[in-house]
Amino acid sequence: MEKTQKSIKRLKSGKALNQVVAEYYLECMQAPREGRPVVWMPPMNGAIEMCYAMDLQPVFPENWSPVCAAFGLTPRNFEVAEGMGYSRDLCGYLRNIIGYVNGPMQAEAAMPLGRLPEPDILLSPNGGCVPVMKIFHALERRFPSAKVFAGDLPQVAVEEIKQHHMDYAVQEGARLIEFLEHAGKRKLNEERLREVVALSDQACALWDEIMTYRRVIPAPFSAAEIGIMFVMVTRQGTAKAVDFLTLVRDEIQERAHQHQGVIADEKLRLFWDNIPLWYNMGLFNYFEKMGGVVVAETYSAAWSLRLDPSRPFESLALKSLRSYPMVSCVSVERRKQMLLNACREYHIDGVIMHRNKSCLPITLGQMDIKRALETELGIPTVFIDADHMDARNFSVAQFQARADAFMEMLLARKGYAHG
Amino acid sequence: MCSEIVNSFVQAWHDHPARLRRLTAAGRKCIGYFCTYTPVEILYAAGFIPVRITGGRGTVEKAYSLAPDFICPFMKRSLEKALAGEYDYLCGVIQSYTCDAACGMLNIWKENLKGTHYHLLSLPYNDNDGARTYLRLELKALMERLVVDTARISANALGQVVDLYDGIRQRISLLYAGRFKGRLPISAQELAYVVLAGQVLPPQDYHEQLERLIHSIDDKDVEQTGVPVLLSGSLVEEPEILGAVEAAGLRIVADDLCTGLRPYSPAFGRGEDPVDRIVDRLMARSPCPSRSKAIQRAAHLRTLVMKSGAKAVIFLVQKFCTPHLADIPILAEELKKMDIPILVLEMDEHWQSSGQFQGRLQSFLEMIVL
């Protein structure tokens, strides 16, 4: 097994995904030439719909990091960031993007997907996790001519969201629109926003539908295909996301109806908690040799929500308030219930917990979730110590030793003979 | 060794667990907090003694059953102590979302430790009318949660508590002002004990102790030795660390620590009612890396350097502390523009006044002197 490797894609729509990704980054590069202001922002909030409704180009530096990892460009970015004094103990997304904008982004040679266009506008978040806030502070320094909007977003557990949190998030959304109208020199058309929110809601509905097919045994697709999430990060609120997800849904529906699984003999169904190793998506295939399929993961829950197009401002505020806590330590109790439910619904045999050095917010609370899985459902867990961005924090040998022992134990529990 | 005038603080700090247990046995309620952005005035007005949770130096074993090793020593040692029963007198933790680690740890405490009051506050980062209105509502929601089993907090009672805490902060500021002027006859290590005691003592008692200390200090110039430095970081829970810095030939003339001046500045807020006063003060606080940009901190450090005459800045950072570590490169660049030398030291849970620590301080001192 290699330390870095790509996953095996089995969905035909995987090819369409490559095109969707390439088109998105091409669109980003063309935006300045086409007069569309470029807006750099964090993912998982309602600003994306506002940007698409106003014909602004949203760009997600956080999403660029998995792209860099996939193309093996992170070591150079880390070298630049660490050379600037950023500690290796900091989040890999942070070190990667700071290294990228201060190094390779300025180089002549572009990456396979081009490069990110410089931002005209930075949406610097006051909310979410600390590393993402610090990323944008560093970006403000790197791009001093960009116009900056620092928007507050209450950091509160999903089950604790009260009216005053909603009111404040709506108010900050209104302030953002006012800023974008001024900085982007265009007006927001509310009718257009309702259309965009309706498209976003359709994408969420399709996402939920796609996820329900993973309950089928054998699973029609695995976490190795989770790259489909790309449209939920970068294209929410567009017909492109809806079209792509429709294509994925149709293919998965067909595979489910035909009982076409990921592998010929699915013996074990697994759940992956925490962010994948972007430089080694092939890890998901590793379990297949012993009949294991990773049929669900935490990250997909971030997009499991609905929006009401008739109340676009409130819907986007609620989306912004819920997305990060849903998958982080802000809502450990909610996340625990989400995992327990997922394990029941997806008929999970074992859970792989990625103890992720690059993401404390998702890693914290894992031990409590592990205990709940064991006591309430009798589902075993294995911990994999790694890092979603930095391959230096991942040991192949240690992973194999733990994964193999875990799989053998799960197989024995289900009555399969060893080997 | 500490001088006699601060002995009561040193003793209060070392004895605080026993004292708080005695108070709990006598019917008082204690509630914990990790970070100084917790509005202690509201906790005290609701009938609780607010207690700053600390980790201190030591080993970590039990905590690794609930948290990863790549979390700051403060958080893992606090959990270790809690799991060993050292915080069994607390009836919960009230914490503002200031860093991811503290937020996650609040949830872990809630899941694994006894106590009925666990609550996460979300403070705004911006300061405008909307943010202040929101913060008022967030504080009122906290009050409603706390007063379920106590008397309702009257505006009058809260006002008196805010007065009490304002008085404490004004007295701490007075001590720091004395240090800036070179007229404070106690060392940085001793001052750290004075500050730390205030985070674990009932405020009324602490106020009286501070008053006695201030009256016992003669307002006169104090002989100064050592190269003046500014110390910046989060928690320094072992005052001996400051003693070790000064023993190396450096003199700490100012600090930017949350076990130092940072949470006491400004001393008070303005407003028509006590909640407005709390809001106003929280909004105006000295920049903390968890809630501010490095560039704002650089400006603040610059002011402290100019005010105190510091010749260098030492960053004493908890290992794995994202807010502080992420600011270091920008702060280093900004301070370099001012020709201010810096030294970055990381602390883990086993911190001791090691030869390596002393060696780095001495090399740094030689560099400054040259």
GROMACS .gro file of N, CA and C in nm, chain A residues 84-87 89-90 94 124 126-131 133-134 137-138 140-141 148 150-156 160 162 164-165 168 171-172 175 324 329-333 336 355-357 360-361 363-365 367-368 371, chain B residues 64-68 70-71 97-101 103-105 107-108 110-112 120 122-126 128 130-131 134 137-138 141 145 289-290 292-295 319-320 322-323 325-330 333-334 337 346:
model
  324
   84MET      N    1   0.757   3.019   0.677
   84MET     CA    2   0.711   3.151   0.725
   84MET      C    3   0.694   3.152   0.876
   85GLY      N    4   0.703   3.034   0.937
   85GLY     CA    5   0.691   3.028   1.083
   85GLY      C    6   0.564   2.961   1.132
   86TYR      N    7   0.485   2.906   1.040
   86TYR     CA    8   0.362   2.837   1.084
   86TYR      C    9   0.398   2.698   1.136
   87SER      N   10   0.353   2.669   1.256
   87SER     CA   11   0.388   2.545   1.325
   87SER      C   12   0.328   2.423   1.255
   89ASP      N   13   0.210   2.192   1.403
   89ASP     CA   14   0.096   2.148   1.483
   89ASP      C   15  -0.034   2.215   1.438
   90LEU      N   16  -0.024   2.307   1.344
   90LEU     CA   17  -0.146   2.375   1.298
   90LEU      C   18  -0.217   2.293   1.191
   94LEU      N   19  -0.488   2.506   0.688
   94LEU     CA   20  -0.430   2.638   0.712
   94LEU      C   21  -0.290   2.646   0.650
  124SER      N   22  -1.441   3.708   0.547
  124SER     CA   23  -1.360   3.661   0.660
  124SER      C   24  -1.455   3.621   0.772
  126ASN      N   25  -1.630   3.520   1.120
  126ASN     CA   26  -1.621   3.527   1.267
  126ASN      C   27  -1.712   3.416   1.318
  127GLY      N   28  -1.666   3.296   1.307
  127GLY     CA   29  -1.747   3.180   1.343
  127GLY      C   30  -1.683   3.058   1.282
  128GLY      N   31  -1.745   2.942   1.305
  128GLY     CA   32  -1.682   2.819   1.257
  128GLY      C   33  -1.563   2.786   1.346
  129CYS      N   34  -1.462   2.720   1.289
  129CYS     CA   35  -1.346   2.681   1.371
  129CYS      C   36  -1.239   2.791   1.370
  130VAL      N   37  -1.150   2.786   1.466
  130VAL     CA   38  -1.045   2.888   1.477
  130VAL      C   39  -0.952   2.886   1.354
  131PRO      N   40  -0.905   2.767   1.308
  131PRO     CA   41  -0.814   2.770   1.193
  131PRO      C   42  -0.871   2.841   1.071
  133MET      N   43  -1.078   3.086   1.068
  133MET     CA   44  -1.072   3.231   1.092
  133MET      C   45  -0.929   3.281   1.068
  134LYS      N   46  -0.833   3.203   1.117
  134LYS     CA   47  -0.693   3.244   1.104
  134LYS      C   48  -0.648   3.239   0.957
  137HIS      N   49  -0.756   3.563   0.813
  137HIS     CA   50  -0.674   3.676   0.860
  137HIS      C   51  -0.544   3.682   0.778
  138ALA      N   52  -0.488   3.564   0.752
  138ALA     CA   53  -0.363   3.560   0.675
  138ALA      C   54  -0.391   3.601   0.528
  140GLU      N   55  -0.619   3.811   0.430
  140GLU     CA   56  -0.637   3.957   0.429
  140GLU      C   57  -0.502   4.026   0.416
  141ARG      N   58  -0.404   3.968   0.479
  141ARG     CA   59  -0.268   4.026   0.476
  141ARG      C   60  -0.203   4.003   0.340
  148VAL      N   61  -1.287   4.346   0.240
  148VAL     CA   62  -1.309   4.242   0.342
  148VAL      C   63  -1.441   4.262   0.415
  150ALA      N   64  -1.615   4.100   0.746
  150ALA     CA   65  -1.601   4.010   0.861
  150ALA      C   66  -1.739   3.989   0.920
  151GLY      N   67  -1.795   3.872   0.896
  151GLY     CA   68  -1.933   3.846   0.939
  151GLY      C   69  -1.938   3.753   1.058
  152ASP      N   70  -2.016   3.791   1.158
  152ASP     CA   71  -2.035   3.706   1.277
  152ASP      C   72  -2.132   3.592   1.247
  153LEU      N   73  -2.105   3.479   1.308
  153LEU     CA   74  -2.198   3.367   1.301
  153LEU      C   75  -2.193   3.296   1.436
  154PRO      N   76  -2.303   3.301   1.512
  154PRO     CA   77  -2.299   3.235   1.645
  154PRO      C   78  -2.254   3.090   1.636
  155GLN      N   79  -2.166   3.053   1.729
  155GLN     CA   80  -2.115   2.915   1.737
  155GLN      C   81  -2.193   2.846   1.847
  156VAL      N   82  -2.298   2.780   1.808
  156VAL     CA   83  -2.389   2.725   1.907
  156VAL      C   84  -2.437   2.588   1.861
  160GLU      N   85  -2.933   2.389   2.050
  160GLU     CA   86  -2.943   2.507   2.138
  160GLU      C   87  -2.973   2.635   2.059
  162LYS      N   88  -3.146   2.935   1.938
  162LYS     CA   89  -3.263   3.009   1.986
  162LYS      C   90  -3.295   3.121   1.887
  164HIS      N   91  -3.283   3.437   1.918
  164HIS     CA   92  -3.187   3.549   1.908
  164HIS      C   93  -3.065   3.510   1.824
  165HIS      N   94  -3.030   3.379   1.822
  165HIS     CA   95  -2.921   3.337   1.733
  165HIS      C   96  -2.965   3.352   1.587
  168TYR      N   97  -2.982   3.716   1.484
  168TYR     CA   98  -2.850   3.776   1.461
  168TYR      C   99  -2.790   3.725   1.330
  171GLN      N  100  -2.960   3.903   1.052
  171GLN     CA  101  -2.911   4.041   1.049
  171GLN      C  102  -2.771   4.049   0.985
  172GLU      N  103  -2.684   3.955   1.019
  172GLU     CA  104  -2.551   3.953   0.959
  172GLU      C  105  -2.560   3.921   0.809
  175ARG      N  106  -2.647   4.236   0.639
  175ARG     CA  107  -2.527   4.322   0.632
  175ARG      C  108  -2.434   4.274   0.521
  324TYR      N  109  -2.174   2.378   1.040
  324TYR     CA  110  -2.049   2.348   1.112
  324TYR      C  111  -2.074   2.271   1.242
  329CYS      N  112  -1.737   1.945   1.726
  329CYS     CA  113  -1.756   1.925   1.870
  329CYS      C  114  -1.851   2.026   1.932
  330VAL      N  115  -1.907   2.115   1.851
  330VAL     CA  116  -2.004   2.210   1.907
  330VAL      C  117  -2.130   2.134   1.949
  331SER      N  118  -2.162   2.032   1.871
  331SER     CA  119  -2.282   1.951   1.899
  331SER      C  120  -2.243   1.804   1.917
  332VAL      N  121  -2.166   1.772   2.019
  332VAL     CA  122  -2.124   1.632   2.035
  332VAL      C  123  -2.247   1.542   2.053
  333GLU      N  124  -2.343   1.589   2.132
  333GLU     CA  125  -2.462   1.508   2.157
  333GLU      C  126  -2.537   1.482   2.026
  336LYS      N  127  -2.343   1.248   1.808
  336LYS     CA  128  -2.353   1.111   1.859
  336LYS      C  129  -2.485   1.048   1.812
  355ARG      N  130  -0.865   0.972   1.391
  355ARG     CA  131  -0.820   1.070   1.491
  355ARG      C  132  -0.728   1.165   1.415
  356ASN      N  133  -0.785   1.279   1.381
  356ASN     CA  134  -0.729   1.366   1.278
  356ASN      C  135  -0.649   1.482   1.337
  357LYS      N  136  -0.519   1.475   1.324
  357LYS     CA  137  -0.435   1.579   1.385
  357LYS      C  138  -0.464   1.717   1.326
  360LEU      N  139  -0.910   1.925   1.515
  360LEU     CA  140  -0.950   1.903   1.654
  360LEU      C  141  -1.102   1.909   1.672
  361PRO      N  142  -1.171   2.004   1.606
  361PRO     CA  143  -1.317   2.014   1.629
  361PRO      C  144  -1.393   1.886   1.597
  363THR      N  145  -1.240   1.578   1.588
  363THR     CA  146  -1.181   1.470   1.667
  363THR      C  147  -1.231   1.471   1.812
  364LEU      N  148  -1.250   1.590   1.869
  364LEU     CA  149  -1.298   1.597   2.007
  364LEU      C  150  -1.439   1.541   2.016
  365GLY      N  151  -1.460   1.454   2.110
  365GLY     CA  152  -1.592   1.392   2.126
  365GLY      C  153  -1.599   1.252   2.068
  367MET      N  154  -1.432   0.990   2.143
  367MET     CA  155  -1.428   0.883   2.244
  367MET      C  156  -1.565   0.862   2.306
  368ASP      N  157  -1.638   0.971   2.324
  368ASP     CA  158  -1.774   0.957   2.379
  368ASP      C  159  -1.866   0.889   2.279
  371ARG      N  160  -1.795   0.519   2.279
  371ARG     CA  161  -1.857   0.450   2.393
  371ARG      C  162  -2.005   0.427   2.368
  483TYR      N  163  -0.644   1.079   2.826
  483TYR     CA  164  -0.629   1.025   2.690
  483TYR      C  165  -0.737   0.922   2.657
  484SER      N  166  -0.814   0.884   2.756
  484SER     CA  167  -0.926   0.796   2.725
  484SER      C  168  -1.043   0.875   2.666
  485LEU      N  169  -1.034   1.008   2.673
  485LEU     CA  170  -1.144   1.091   2.624
  485LEU      C  171  -1.101   1.198   2.524
  486ALA      N  172  -0.972   1.223   2.514
  486ALA     CA  173  -0.926   1.331   2.426
  486ALA      C  174  -0.796   1.290   2.358
  487PRO      N  175  -0.769   1.347   2.242
  487PRO     CA  176  -0.644   1.312   2.174
  487PRO      C  177  -0.523   1.378   2.242
  489PHE      N  178  -0.304   1.557   2.088
  489PHE     CA  179  -0.267   1.684   2.024
  489PHE      C  180  -0.363   1.796   2.063
  490ILE      N  181  -0.378   1.813   2.192
  490ILE     CA  182  -0.459   1.922   2.247
  490ILE      C  183  -0.375   1.991   2.354
  516TYR      N  184  -1.750   3.039   2.359
  516TYR     CA  185  -1.675   2.976   2.250
  516TYR      C  186  -1.557   3.066   2.219
  517THR      N  187  -1.443   3.033   2.276
  517THR     CA  188  -1.324   3.113   2.247
  517THR      C  189  -1.225   3.032   2.165
  518CYS      N  190  -1.218   2.902   2.188
  518CYS     CA  191  -1.137   2.820   2.099
  518CYS      C  192  -1.205   2.685   2.083
  519ASP      N  193  -1.166   2.614   1.978
  519ASP     CA  194  -1.230   2.486   1.947
  519ASP      C  195  -1.207   2.386   2.061
  520ALA      N  196  -1.087   2.390   2.119
  520ALA     CA  197  -1.053   2.295   2.224
  520ALA      C  198  -1.143   2.314   2.345
  522CYS      N  199  -1.436   2.453   2.357
  522CYS     CA  200  -1.574   2.417   2.322
  522CYS      C  201  -1.593   2.265   2.329
  523GLY      N  202  -1.500   2.192   2.267
  523GLY     CA  203  -1.510   2.047   2.268
  523GLY      C  204  -1.498   1.991   2.409
  524MET      N  205  -1.409   2.054   2.487
  524MET     CA  206  -1.386   2.004   2.622
  524MET      C  207  -1.509   2.026   2.710
  526ASN      N  208  -1.810   1.998   2.619
  526ASN     CA  209  -1.899   1.886   2.588
  526ASN      C  210  -1.850   1.756   2.649
  527ILE      N  211  -1.718   1.738   2.650
  527ILE     CA  212  -1.662   1.615   2.710
  527ILE      C  213  -1.686   1.615   2.861
  529LYS      N  214  -1.927   1.764   3.011
  529LYS     CA  215  -2.072   1.744   3.028
  529LYS      C  216  -2.108   1.596   3.018
  530GLU      N  217  -2.043   1.527   2.927
  530GLU     CA  218  -2.073   1.385   2.904
  530GLU      C  219  -2.019   1.296   3.015
  531ASN      N  220  -1.908   1.335   3.076
  531ASN     CA  221  -1.834   1.243   3.161
  531ASN      C  222  -1.823   1.281   3.308
  539LEU      N  223  -2.265   2.669   2.686
  539LEU     CA  224  -2.171   2.736   2.596
  539LEU      C  225  -2.233   2.867   2.550
  541SER      N  226  -2.202   3.203   2.304
  541SER     CA  227  -2.138   3.244   2.179
  541SER      C  228  -2.135   3.396   2.173
  542LEU      N  229  -2.019   3.452   2.193
  542LEU     CA  230  -2.006   3.598   2.192
  542LEU      C  231  -1.985   3.648   2.051
  543PRO      N  232  -2.033   3.769   2.021
  543PRO     CA  233  -2.004   3.825   1.888
  543PRO      C  234  -1.857   3.867   1.879
  544TYR      N  235  -1.807   3.874   1.759
  544TYR     CA  236  -1.670   3.921   1.735
  544TYR      C  237  -1.671   4.068   1.694
  545ASN      N  238  -1.776   4.104   1.618
  545ASN     CA  239  -1.788   4.244   1.576
  545ASN      C  240  -1.843   4.328   1.690
  547ASN      N  241  -2.093   4.631   1.708
  547ASN     CA  242  -2.186   4.730   1.653
  547ASN      C  243  -2.318   4.715   1.731
  549GLY      N  244  -2.605   4.594   1.654
  549GLY     CA  245  -2.668   4.463   1.641
  549GLY      C  246  -2.596   4.359   1.725
  550ALA      N  247  -2.464   4.365   1.724
  550ALA     CA  248  -2.384   4.269   1.801
  550ALA      C  249  -2.409   4.287   1.950
  553TYR      N  250  -2.747   4.149   2.040
  553TYR     CA  251  -2.737   4.003   2.042
  553TYR      C  252  -2.670   3.955   2.172
  556LEU      N  253  -2.887   3.957   2.470
  556LEU     CA  254  -2.982   3.845   2.470
  556LEU      C  255  -2.912   3.713   2.508
  557GLU      N  256  -2.788   3.700   2.463
  557GLU     CA  257  -2.711   3.579   2.495
  557GLU      C  258  -2.684   3.574   2.647
  560ALA      N  259  -3.004   3.489   2.826
  560ALA     CA  260  -3.034   3.345   2.814
  560ALA      C  261  -2.952   3.267   2.918
  564ARG      N  262  -3.097   3.043   3.238
  564ARG     CA  263  -3.055   2.906   3.261
  564ARG      C  264  -3.004   2.887   3.404
  708PRO      N  265  -0.596   3.629   2.107
  708PRO     CA  266  -0.577   3.562   1.978
  708PRO      C  267  -0.695   3.474   1.937
  709SER      N  268  -0.776   3.431   2.033
  709SER     CA  269  -0.892   3.349   1.998
  709SER      C  270  -1.001   3.432   1.931
  711SER      N  271  -0.937   3.775   1.798
  711SER     CA  272  -0.889   3.894   1.727
  711SER      C  273  -0.790   3.854   1.618
  712LYS      N  274  -0.759   3.951   1.535
  712LYS     CA  275  -0.659   3.929   1.430
  712LYS      C  276  -0.520   3.956   1.486
  713ALA      N  277  -0.423   3.888   1.429
  713ALA     CA  278  -0.285   3.906   1.474
  713ALA      C  279  -0.243   4.052   1.460
  714ILE      N  280  -0.294   4.117   1.357
  714ILE     CA  281  -0.253   4.255   1.332
  714ILE      C  282  -0.303   4.348   1.444
  738LYS      N  283   0.167   2.428   2.395
  738LYS     CA  284   0.180   2.344   2.276
  738LYS      C  285   0.041   2.311   2.220
  739PHE      N  286   0.031   2.307   2.090
  739PHE     CA  287  -0.093   2.275   2.017
  739PHE      C  288  -0.199   2.386   2.026
  741THR      N  289  -0.381   2.650   1.882
  741THR     CA  290  -0.398   2.707   1.748
  741THR      C  291  -0.407   2.860   1.748
  742PRO      N  292  -0.491   2.922   1.833
  742PRO     CA  293  -0.502   3.068   1.823
  742PRO      C  294  -0.367   3.139   1.838
  744LEU      N  295  -0.047   2.995   1.814
  744LEU     CA  296   0.054   2.952   1.715
  744LEU      C  297   0.027   3.015   1.578
  745ALA      N  298  -0.100   3.027   1.544
  745ALA     CA  299  -0.133   3.082   1.411
  745ALA      C  300  -0.099   3.230   1.400
  746ASP      N  301  -0.092   3.299   1.513
  746ASP     CA  302  -0.061   3.443   1.511
  746ASP      C  303   0.089   3.471   1.506
  747ILE      N  304   0.169   3.374   1.548
  747ILE     CA  305   0.312   3.400   1.566
  747ILE      C  306   0.381   3.456   1.440
  748PRO      N  307   0.361   3.397   1.322
  748PRO     CA  308   0.435   3.450   1.206
  748PRO      C  309   0.406   3.597   1.177
  749ILE      N  310   0.278   3.636   1.189
  749ILE     CA  311   0.244   3.777   1.161
  749ILE      C  312   0.298   3.867   1.271
  752GLU      N  313   0.667   3.914   1.224
  752GLU     CA  314   0.697   4.006   1.113
  752GLU      C  315   0.675   4.151   1.156
  753GLU      N  316   0.565   4.175   1.225
  753GLU     CA  317   0.532   4.311   1.267
  753GLU      C  318   0.632   4.364   1.370
  756LYS      N  319   0.962   4.466   1.224
  756LYS     CA  320   0.962   4.600   1.164
  756LYS      C  321   0.998   4.706   1.266
  765GLU      N  322   0.757   2.704   2.370
  765GLU     CA  323   0.634   2.624   2.385
  765GLU      C  324   0.639   2.548   2.516
   0.00000   0.00000   0.00000
